[in-house]
mmCIF file of C-alpha atoms in Angstrom:
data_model
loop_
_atom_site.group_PDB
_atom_site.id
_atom_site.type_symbol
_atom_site.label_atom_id
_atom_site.label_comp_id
_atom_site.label_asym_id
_atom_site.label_seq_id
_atom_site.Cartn_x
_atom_site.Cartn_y
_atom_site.Cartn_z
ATOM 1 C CA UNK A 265 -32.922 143.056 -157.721
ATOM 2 C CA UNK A 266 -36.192 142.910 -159.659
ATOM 3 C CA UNK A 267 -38.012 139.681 -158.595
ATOM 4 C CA UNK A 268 -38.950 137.739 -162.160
ATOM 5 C CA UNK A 269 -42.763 137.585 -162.728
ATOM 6 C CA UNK A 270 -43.776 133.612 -162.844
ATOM 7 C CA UNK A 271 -46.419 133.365 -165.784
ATOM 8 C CA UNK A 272 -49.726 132.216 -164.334
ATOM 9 C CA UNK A 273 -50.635 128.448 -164.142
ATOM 10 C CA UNK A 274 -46.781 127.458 -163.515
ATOM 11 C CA UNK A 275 -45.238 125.910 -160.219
ATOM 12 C CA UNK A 276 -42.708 127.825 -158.484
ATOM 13 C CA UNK A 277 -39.067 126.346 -159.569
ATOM 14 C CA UNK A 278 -38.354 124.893 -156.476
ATOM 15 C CA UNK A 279 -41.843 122.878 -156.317
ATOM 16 C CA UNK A 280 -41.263 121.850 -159.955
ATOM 17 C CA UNK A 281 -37.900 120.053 -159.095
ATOM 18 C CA UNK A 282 -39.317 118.061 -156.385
ATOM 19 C CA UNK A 283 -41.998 116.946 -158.290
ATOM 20 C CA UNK A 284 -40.071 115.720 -161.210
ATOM 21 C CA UNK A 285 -37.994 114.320 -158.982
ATOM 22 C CA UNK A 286 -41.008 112.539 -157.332
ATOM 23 C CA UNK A 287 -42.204 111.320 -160.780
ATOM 24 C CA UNK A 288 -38.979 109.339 -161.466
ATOM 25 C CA UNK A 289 -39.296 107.786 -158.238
ATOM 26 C CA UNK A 290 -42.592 106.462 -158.731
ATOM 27 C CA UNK A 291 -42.120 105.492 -162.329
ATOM 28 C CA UNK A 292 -39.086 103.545 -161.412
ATOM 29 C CA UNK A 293 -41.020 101.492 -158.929
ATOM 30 C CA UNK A 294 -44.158 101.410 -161.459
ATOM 31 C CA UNK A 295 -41.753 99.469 -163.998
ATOM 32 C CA UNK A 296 -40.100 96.819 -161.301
ATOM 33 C CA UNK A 297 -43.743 95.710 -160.739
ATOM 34 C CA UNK A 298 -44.353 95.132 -164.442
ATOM 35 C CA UNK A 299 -43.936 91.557 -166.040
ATOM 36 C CA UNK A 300 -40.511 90.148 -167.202
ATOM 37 C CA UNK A 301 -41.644 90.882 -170.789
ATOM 38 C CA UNK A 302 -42.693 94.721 -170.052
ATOM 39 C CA UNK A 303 -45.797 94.799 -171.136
ATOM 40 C CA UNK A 304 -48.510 96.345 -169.021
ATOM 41 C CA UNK A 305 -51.137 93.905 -167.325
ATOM 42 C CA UNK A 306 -54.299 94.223 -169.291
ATOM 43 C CA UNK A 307 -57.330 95.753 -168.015
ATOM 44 C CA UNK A 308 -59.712 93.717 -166.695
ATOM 45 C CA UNK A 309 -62.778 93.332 -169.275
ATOM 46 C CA UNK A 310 -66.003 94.389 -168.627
ATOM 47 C CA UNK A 311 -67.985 92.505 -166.675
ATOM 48 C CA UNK A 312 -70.594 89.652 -168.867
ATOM 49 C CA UNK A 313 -73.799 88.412 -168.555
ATOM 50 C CA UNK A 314 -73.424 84.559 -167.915
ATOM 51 C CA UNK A 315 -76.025 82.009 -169.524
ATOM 52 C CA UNK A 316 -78.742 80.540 -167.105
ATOM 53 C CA UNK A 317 -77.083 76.757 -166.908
ATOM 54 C CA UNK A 318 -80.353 75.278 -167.236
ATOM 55 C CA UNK A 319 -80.573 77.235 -170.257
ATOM 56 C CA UNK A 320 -77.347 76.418 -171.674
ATOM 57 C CA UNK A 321 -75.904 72.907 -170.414
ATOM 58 C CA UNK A 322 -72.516 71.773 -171.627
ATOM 59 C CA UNK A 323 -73.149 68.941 -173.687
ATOM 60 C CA UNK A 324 -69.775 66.727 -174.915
ATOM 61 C CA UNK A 325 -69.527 67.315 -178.824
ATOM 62 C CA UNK A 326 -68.016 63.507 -179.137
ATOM 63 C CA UNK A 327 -70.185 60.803 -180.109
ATOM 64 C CA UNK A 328 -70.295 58.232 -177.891
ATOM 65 C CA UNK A 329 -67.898 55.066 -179.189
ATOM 66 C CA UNK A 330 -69.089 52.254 -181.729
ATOM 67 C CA UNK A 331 -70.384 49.086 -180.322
ATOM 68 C CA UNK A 332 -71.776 46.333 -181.847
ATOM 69 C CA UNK A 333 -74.852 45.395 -182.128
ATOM 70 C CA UNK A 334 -76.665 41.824 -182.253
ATOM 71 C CA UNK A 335 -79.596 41.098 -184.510
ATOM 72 C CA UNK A 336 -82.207 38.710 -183.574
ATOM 73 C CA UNK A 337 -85.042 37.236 -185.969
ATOM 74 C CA UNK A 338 -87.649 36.358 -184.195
ATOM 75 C CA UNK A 339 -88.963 34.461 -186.922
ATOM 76 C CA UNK A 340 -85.510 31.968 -187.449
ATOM 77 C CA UNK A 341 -84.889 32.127 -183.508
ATOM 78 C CA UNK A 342 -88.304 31.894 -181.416
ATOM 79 C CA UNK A 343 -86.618 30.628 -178.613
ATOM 80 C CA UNK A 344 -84.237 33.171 -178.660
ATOM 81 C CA UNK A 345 -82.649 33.801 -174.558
ATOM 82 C CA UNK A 346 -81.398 37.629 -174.555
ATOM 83 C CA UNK A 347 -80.046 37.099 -171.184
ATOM 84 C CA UNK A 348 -78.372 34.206 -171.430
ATOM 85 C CA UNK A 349 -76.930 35.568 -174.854
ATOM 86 C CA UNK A 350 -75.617 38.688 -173.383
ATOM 87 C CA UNK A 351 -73.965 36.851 -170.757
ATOM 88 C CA UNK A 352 -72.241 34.200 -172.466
ATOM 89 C CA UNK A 353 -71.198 37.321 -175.245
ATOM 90 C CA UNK A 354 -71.110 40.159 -173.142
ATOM 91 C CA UNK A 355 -72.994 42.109 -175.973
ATOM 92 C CA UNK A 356 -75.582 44.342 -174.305
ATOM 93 C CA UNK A 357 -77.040 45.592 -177.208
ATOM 94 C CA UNK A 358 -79.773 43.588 -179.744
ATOM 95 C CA UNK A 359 -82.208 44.721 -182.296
ATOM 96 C CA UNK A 360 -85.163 42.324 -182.533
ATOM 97 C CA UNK A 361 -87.398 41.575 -186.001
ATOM 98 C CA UNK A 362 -89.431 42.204 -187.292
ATOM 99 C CA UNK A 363 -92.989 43.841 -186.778
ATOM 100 C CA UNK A 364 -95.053 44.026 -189.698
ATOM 101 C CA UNK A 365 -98.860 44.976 -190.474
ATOM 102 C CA UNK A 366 -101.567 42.181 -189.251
ATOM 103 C CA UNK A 367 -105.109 42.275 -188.928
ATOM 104 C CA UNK A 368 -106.748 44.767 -190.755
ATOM 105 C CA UNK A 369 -103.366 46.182 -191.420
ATOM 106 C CA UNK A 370 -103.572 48.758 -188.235
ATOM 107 C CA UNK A 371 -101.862 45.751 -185.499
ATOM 108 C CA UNK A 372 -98.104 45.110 -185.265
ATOM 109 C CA UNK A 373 -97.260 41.377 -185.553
ATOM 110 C CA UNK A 374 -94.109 39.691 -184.612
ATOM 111 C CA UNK A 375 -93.102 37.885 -187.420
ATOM 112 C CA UNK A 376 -91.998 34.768 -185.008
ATOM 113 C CA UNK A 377 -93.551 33.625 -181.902
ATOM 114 C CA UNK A 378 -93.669 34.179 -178.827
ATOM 115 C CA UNK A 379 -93.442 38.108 -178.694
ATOM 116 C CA UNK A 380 -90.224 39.427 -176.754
ATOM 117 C CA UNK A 381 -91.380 40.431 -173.453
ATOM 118 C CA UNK A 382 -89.523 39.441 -170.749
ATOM 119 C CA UNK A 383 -86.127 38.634 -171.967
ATOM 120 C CA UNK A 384 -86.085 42.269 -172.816
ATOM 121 C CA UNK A 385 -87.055 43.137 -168.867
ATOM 122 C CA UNK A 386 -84.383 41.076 -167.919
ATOM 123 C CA UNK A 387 -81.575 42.264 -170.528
ATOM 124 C CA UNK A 388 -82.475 45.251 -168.746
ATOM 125 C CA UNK A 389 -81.482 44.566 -165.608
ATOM 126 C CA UNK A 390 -77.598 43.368 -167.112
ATOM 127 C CA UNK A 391 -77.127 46.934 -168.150
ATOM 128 C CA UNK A 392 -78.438 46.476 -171.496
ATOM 129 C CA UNK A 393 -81.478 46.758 -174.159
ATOM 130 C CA UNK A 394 -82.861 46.269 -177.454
ATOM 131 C CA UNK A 395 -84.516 48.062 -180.420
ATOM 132 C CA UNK A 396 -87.384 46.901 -181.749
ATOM 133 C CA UNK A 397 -87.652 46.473 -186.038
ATOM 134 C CA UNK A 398 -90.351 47.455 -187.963
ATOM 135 C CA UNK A 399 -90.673 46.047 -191.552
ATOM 136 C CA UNK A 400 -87.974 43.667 -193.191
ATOM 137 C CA UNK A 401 -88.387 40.738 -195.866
ATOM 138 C CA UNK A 402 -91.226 39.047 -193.969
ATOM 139 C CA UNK A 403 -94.189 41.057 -194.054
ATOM 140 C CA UNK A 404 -95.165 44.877 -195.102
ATOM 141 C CA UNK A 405 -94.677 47.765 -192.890
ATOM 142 C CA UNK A 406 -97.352 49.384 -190.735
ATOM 143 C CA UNK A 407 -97.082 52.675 -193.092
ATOM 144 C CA UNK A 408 -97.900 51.088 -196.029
ATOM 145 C CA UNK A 409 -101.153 49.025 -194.539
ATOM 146 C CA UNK A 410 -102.685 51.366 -191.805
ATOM 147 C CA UNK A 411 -104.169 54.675 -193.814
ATOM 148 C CA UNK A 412 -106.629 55.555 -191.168
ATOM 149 C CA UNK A 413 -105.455 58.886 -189.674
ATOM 150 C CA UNK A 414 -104.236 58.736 -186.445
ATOM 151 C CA UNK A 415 -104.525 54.815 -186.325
ATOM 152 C CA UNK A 416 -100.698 54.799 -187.604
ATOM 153 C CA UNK A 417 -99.372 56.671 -184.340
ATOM 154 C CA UNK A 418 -101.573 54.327 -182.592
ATOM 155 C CA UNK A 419 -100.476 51.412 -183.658
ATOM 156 C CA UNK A 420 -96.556 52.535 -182.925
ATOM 157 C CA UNK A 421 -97.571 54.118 -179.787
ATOM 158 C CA UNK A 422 -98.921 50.522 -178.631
ATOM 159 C CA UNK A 423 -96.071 48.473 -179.561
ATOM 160 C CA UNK A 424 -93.467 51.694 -178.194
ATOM 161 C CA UNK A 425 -95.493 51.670 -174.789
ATOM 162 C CA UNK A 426 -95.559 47.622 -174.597
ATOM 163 C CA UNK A 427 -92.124 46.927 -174.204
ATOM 164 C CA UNK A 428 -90.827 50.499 -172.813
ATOM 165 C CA UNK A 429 -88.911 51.435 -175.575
ATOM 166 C CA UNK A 430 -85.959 54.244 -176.372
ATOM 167 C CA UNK A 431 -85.697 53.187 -179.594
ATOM 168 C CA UNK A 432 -87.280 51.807 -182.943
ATOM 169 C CA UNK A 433 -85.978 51.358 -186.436
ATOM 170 C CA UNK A 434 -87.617 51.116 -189.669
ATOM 171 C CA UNK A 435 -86.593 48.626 -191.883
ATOM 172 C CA UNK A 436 -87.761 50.216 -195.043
ATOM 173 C CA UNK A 437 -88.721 49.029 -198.090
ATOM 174 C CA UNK A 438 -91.779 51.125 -199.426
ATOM 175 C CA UNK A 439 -89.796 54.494 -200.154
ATOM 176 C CA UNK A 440 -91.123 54.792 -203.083
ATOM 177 C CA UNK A 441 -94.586 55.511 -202.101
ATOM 178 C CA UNK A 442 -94.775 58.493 -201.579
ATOM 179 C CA UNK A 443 -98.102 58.591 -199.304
ATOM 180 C CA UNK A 444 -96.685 55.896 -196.628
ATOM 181 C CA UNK A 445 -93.599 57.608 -196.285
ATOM 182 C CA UNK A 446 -95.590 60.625 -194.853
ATOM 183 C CA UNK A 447 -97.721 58.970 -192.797
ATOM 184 C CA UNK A 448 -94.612 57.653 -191.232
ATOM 185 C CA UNK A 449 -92.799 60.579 -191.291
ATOM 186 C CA UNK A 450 -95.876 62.446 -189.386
ATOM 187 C CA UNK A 451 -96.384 59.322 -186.805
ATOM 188 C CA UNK A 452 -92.662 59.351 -185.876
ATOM 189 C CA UNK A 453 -92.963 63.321 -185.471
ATOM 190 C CA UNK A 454 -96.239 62.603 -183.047
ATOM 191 C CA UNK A 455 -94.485 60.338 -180.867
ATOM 192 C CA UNK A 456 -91.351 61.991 -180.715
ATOM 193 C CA UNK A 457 -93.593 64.668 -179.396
ATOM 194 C CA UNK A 458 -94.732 62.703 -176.690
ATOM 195 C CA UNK A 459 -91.407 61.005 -175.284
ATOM 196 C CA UNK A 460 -87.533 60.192 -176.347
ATOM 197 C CA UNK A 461 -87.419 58.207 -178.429
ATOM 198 C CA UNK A 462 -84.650 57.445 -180.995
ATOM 199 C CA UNK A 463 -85.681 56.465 -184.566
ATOM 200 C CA UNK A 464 -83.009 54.620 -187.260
ATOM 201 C CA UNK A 465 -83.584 53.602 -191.061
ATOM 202 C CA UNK A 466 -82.369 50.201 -192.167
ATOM 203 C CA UNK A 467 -81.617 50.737 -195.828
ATOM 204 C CA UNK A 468 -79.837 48.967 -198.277
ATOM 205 C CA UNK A 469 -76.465 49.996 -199.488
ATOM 206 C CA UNK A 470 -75.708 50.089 -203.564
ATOM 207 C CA UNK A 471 -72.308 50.503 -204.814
ATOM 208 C CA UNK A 472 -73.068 54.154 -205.554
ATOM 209 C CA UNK A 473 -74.906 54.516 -201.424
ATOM 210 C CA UNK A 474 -78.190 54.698 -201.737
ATOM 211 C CA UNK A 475 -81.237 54.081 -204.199
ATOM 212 C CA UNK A 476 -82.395 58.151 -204.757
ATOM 213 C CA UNK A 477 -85.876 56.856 -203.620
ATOM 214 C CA UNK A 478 -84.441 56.182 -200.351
ATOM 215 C CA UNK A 479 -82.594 59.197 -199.937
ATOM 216 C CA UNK A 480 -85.344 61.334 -201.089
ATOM 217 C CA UNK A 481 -87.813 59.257 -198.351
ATOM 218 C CA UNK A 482 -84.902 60.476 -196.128
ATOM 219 C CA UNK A 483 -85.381 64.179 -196.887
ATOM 220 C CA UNK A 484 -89.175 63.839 -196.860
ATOM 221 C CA UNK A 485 -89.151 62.288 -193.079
ATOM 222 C CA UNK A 486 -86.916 65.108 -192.293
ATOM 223 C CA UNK A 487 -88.728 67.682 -193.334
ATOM 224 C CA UNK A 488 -91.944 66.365 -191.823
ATOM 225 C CA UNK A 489 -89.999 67.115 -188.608
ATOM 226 C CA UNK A 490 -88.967 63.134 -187.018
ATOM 227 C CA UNK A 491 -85.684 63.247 -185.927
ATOM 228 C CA UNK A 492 -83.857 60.420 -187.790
ATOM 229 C CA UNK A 493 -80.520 59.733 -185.152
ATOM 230 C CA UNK A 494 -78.897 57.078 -187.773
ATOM 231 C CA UNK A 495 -78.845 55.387 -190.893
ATOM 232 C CA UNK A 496 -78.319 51.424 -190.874
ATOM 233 C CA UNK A 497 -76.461 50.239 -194.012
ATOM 234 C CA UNK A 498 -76.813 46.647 -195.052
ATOM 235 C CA UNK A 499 -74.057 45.671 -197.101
ATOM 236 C CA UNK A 500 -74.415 42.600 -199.065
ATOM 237 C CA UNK A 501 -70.747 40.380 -199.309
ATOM 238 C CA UNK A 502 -70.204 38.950 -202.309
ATOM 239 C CA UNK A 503 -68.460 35.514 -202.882
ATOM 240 C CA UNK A 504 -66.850 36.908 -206.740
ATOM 241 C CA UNK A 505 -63.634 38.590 -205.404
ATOM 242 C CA UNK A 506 -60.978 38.837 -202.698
ATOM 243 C CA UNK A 507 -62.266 39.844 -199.214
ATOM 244 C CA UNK A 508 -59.730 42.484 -199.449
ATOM 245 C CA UNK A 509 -61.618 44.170 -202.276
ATOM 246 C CA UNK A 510 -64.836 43.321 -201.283
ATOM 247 C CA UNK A 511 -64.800 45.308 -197.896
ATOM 248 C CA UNK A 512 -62.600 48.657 -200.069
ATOM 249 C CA UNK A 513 -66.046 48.234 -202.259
ATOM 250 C CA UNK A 514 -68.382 48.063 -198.918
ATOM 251 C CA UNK A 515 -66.092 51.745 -197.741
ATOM 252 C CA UNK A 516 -66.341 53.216 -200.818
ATOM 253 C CA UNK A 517 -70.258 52.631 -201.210
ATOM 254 C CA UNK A 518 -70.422 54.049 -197.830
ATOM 255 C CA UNK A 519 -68.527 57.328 -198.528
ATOM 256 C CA UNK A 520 -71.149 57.697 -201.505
ATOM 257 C CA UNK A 521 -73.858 57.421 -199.058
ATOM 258 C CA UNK A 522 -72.402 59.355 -196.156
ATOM 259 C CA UNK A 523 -72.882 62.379 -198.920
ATOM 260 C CA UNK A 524 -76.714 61.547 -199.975
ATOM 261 C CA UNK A 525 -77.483 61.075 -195.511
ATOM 262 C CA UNK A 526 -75.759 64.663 -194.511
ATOM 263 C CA UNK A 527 -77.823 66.412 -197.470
ATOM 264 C CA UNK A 528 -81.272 64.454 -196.270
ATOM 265 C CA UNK A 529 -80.550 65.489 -192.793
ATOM 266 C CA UNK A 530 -79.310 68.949 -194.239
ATOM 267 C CA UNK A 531 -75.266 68.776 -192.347
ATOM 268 C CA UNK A 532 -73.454 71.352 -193.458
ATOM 269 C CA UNK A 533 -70.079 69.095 -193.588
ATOM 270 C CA UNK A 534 -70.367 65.537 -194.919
ATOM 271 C CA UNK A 535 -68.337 64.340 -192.060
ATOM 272 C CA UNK A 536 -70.704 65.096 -189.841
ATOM 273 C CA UNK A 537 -72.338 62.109 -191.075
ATOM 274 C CA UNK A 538 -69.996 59.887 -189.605
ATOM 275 C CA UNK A 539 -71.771 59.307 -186.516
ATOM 276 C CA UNK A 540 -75.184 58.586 -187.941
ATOM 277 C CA UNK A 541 -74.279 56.080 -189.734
ATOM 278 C CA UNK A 542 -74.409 52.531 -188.411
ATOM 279 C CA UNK A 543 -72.471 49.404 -190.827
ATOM 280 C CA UNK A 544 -74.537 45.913 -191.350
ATOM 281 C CA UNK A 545 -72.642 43.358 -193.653
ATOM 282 C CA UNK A 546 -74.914 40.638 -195.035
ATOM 283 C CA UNK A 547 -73.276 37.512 -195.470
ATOM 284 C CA UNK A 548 -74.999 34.997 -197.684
ATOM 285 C CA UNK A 549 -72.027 32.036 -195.975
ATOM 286 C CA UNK A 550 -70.375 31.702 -192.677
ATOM 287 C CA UNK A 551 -66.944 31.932 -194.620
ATOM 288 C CA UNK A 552 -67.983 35.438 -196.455
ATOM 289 C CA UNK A 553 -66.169 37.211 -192.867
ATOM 290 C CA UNK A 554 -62.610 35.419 -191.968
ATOM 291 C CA UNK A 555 -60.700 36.929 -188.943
ATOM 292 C CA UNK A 556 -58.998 39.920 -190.178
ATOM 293 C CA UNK A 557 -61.913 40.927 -192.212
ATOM 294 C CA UNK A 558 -63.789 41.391 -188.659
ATOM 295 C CA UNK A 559 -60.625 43.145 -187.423
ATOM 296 C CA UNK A 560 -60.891 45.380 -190.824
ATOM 297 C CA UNK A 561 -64.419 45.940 -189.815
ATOM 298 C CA UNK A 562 -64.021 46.797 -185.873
ATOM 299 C CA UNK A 563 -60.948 48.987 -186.813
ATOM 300 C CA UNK A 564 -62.905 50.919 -189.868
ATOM 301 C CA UNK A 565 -66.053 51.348 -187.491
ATOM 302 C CA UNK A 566 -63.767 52.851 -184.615
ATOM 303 C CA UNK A 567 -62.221 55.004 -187.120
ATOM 304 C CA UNK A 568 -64.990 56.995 -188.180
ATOM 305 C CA UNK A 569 -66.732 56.425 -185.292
ATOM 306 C CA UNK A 570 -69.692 54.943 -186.448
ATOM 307 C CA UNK A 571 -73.152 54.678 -184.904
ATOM 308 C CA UNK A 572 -72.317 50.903 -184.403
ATOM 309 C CA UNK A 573 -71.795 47.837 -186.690
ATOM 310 C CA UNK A 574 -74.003 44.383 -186.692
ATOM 311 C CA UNK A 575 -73.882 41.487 -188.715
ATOM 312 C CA UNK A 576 -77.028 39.892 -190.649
ATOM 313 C CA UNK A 577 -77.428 36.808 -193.072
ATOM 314 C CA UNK A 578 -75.144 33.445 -191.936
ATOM 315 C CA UNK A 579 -73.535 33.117 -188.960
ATOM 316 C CA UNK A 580 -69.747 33.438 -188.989
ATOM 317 C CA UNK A 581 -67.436 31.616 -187.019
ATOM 318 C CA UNK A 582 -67.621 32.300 -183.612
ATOM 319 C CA UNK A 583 -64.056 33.306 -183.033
ATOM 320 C CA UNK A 584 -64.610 35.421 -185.904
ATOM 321 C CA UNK A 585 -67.797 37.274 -184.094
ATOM 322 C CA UNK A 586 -66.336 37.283 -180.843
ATOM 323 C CA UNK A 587 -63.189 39.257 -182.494
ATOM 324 C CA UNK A 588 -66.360 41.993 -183.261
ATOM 325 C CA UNK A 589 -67.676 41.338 -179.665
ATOM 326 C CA UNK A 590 -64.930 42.263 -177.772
ATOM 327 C CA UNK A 591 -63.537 44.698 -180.034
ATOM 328 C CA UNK A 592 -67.100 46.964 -179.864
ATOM 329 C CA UNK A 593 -68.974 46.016 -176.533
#
């Protein structure tokens, strides 16, 4: 019989079976490895160039929790025991006022006497530490007196390097000229420069946030390149209505200035804010802040996670502050 001619390229029959055959076999076992759901495993990706971790350190994006913070004028308290306080309170955390222009108007003055020097060493050692004030009701601030370039800087430099410290605040009530905000601005900038340090504003909160000359002094310190870490709101308590609707009044002024602080420190999202803002009521009596106002306060504070909260003005209760105390420290 005439043998059939196999077209080139094709596998004899015989071979052809046995490989099909061979095929099943191995696609059978290919599918029993496969997961429950059937679908293949996916390729592994191409290998990626990792960051450097010095270059790129994970840093926490939560703020770190409110705590309160204790005010201390110098002035009204000279004999003032930060130790002892922080002890007997278990607050660890003080701002001390206020320095203000002496001399020629180039030397920081303590507007009480004697200067805080070692109660702050030994506050210290308990685990905590204080910020030092600049400005307030009692004298002018450095900016506004010292106009000799460079001498500004100086002047903070001096009082910074004194007592050691991580952190000042400006208690501000010159925004409006124009020229000592600058010079401000551009002295904060210099030291900043030369070590940490952490700078707040103590302004004064209006019922619609803040004055526009003290958000625009904002903007301007900004710009000049200081690094402004929070905003300290004093909010005046009036006696004329309910406590109730005296603190909704306090939240609502501070919504309207959350807005005006993340456009001065250009945030993209006004919530941002939050955490840059620290909460001072002013009380003009000791009966302006019962006990659940202070648990109103701690609670709000928490809730937005605030910068901290202080009280100024009279002294409440002390059963009302230590509701504040242990709620924040």
């Amino acid at each position: 019989m005439p043998r059939h001619t196999r077209e080139p390229g094709l596998l004899p029959r015989p071979l052809a079976i046995l490989g099909a055959l061979a095929l099943v076999a191995g696609t059978g076992a290919a599918i029993r490895l496969l997961p429950a759901d059937g679908a293949p495993p996916p390729a592994a990706p191409p290998p990626v160039a990792r960051p450097s971790p010095s270059l790129s350190p994970v840093v926490s994006e939560e703020p770190p929790p409110t705590t309160y913070v204790t005010f201390v004028d110098t002035a009204g308290e000279p004999e003032f025991d930060l130790p002892a306080l922080s002890r007997r309170t278990g607050v660890r955390q003080y701002a001390l006022g206020h320095l203000v222009a002496g001399g020629e108007g180039c030397v920081p003055t303590w507007t009480g006497s004697p200067a805080p020097g070692k109660p702050i060493g030994r506050l210290r050692a308990l685990g905590g530490d204080a910020v030092l004030v600049f400005g307030g009701p009692g004298g002018r601030e450095l900016a506004t007196t010292c106009t000799r370039p460079g001498a500004l800087a100086t002047a903070y430099r001096r009082i910074v390097g004194t007592y050691d410290a991580a952190a000042v605040d400006f208690e501000v009530r010159d925004s409006a000229d124009k020229a000592a905000v600058l010079r401000r601005a551009r002295a904060i900038h210099t030291l900043q420069q030369e070590r940490d340090l952490r700078v707040s504003f103590t302004l004064p909160l209006r019922p619609g946030g803040l004055s526009p000359a003290d958000a625009a002094m904002l903007r301007t310190t900004r710009r000049a390149g200081a690094d402004i870490g929070t905003v300290n709101l004093l909010a005046a308590l009036g006696r004329s209505t309910a406590h109730r609707i005296r603190l909704g009044r306090v939240a609502t002024a501070v919504r309207a200035a959350r807005v005006q602080i993340a456009r001065a420190q250009d945030l993209d999202d006004p919530r941002e804010a939050w955490e840059r803002i620290a909460l001072t009521p002013v009380l003009a009596g000791g009966s302006d802040l019962g006990a659940s106002d202070a648990r109103t306060l701690a609670a709000y504070a928490t809730r937005h996670r605030l910068a901290w909260l202080s009280l100024r003005g009279a002294e409440p209760p002390q059963g009302v502050s230590r509701i504040l105390w242990r709620a924040l420290s």
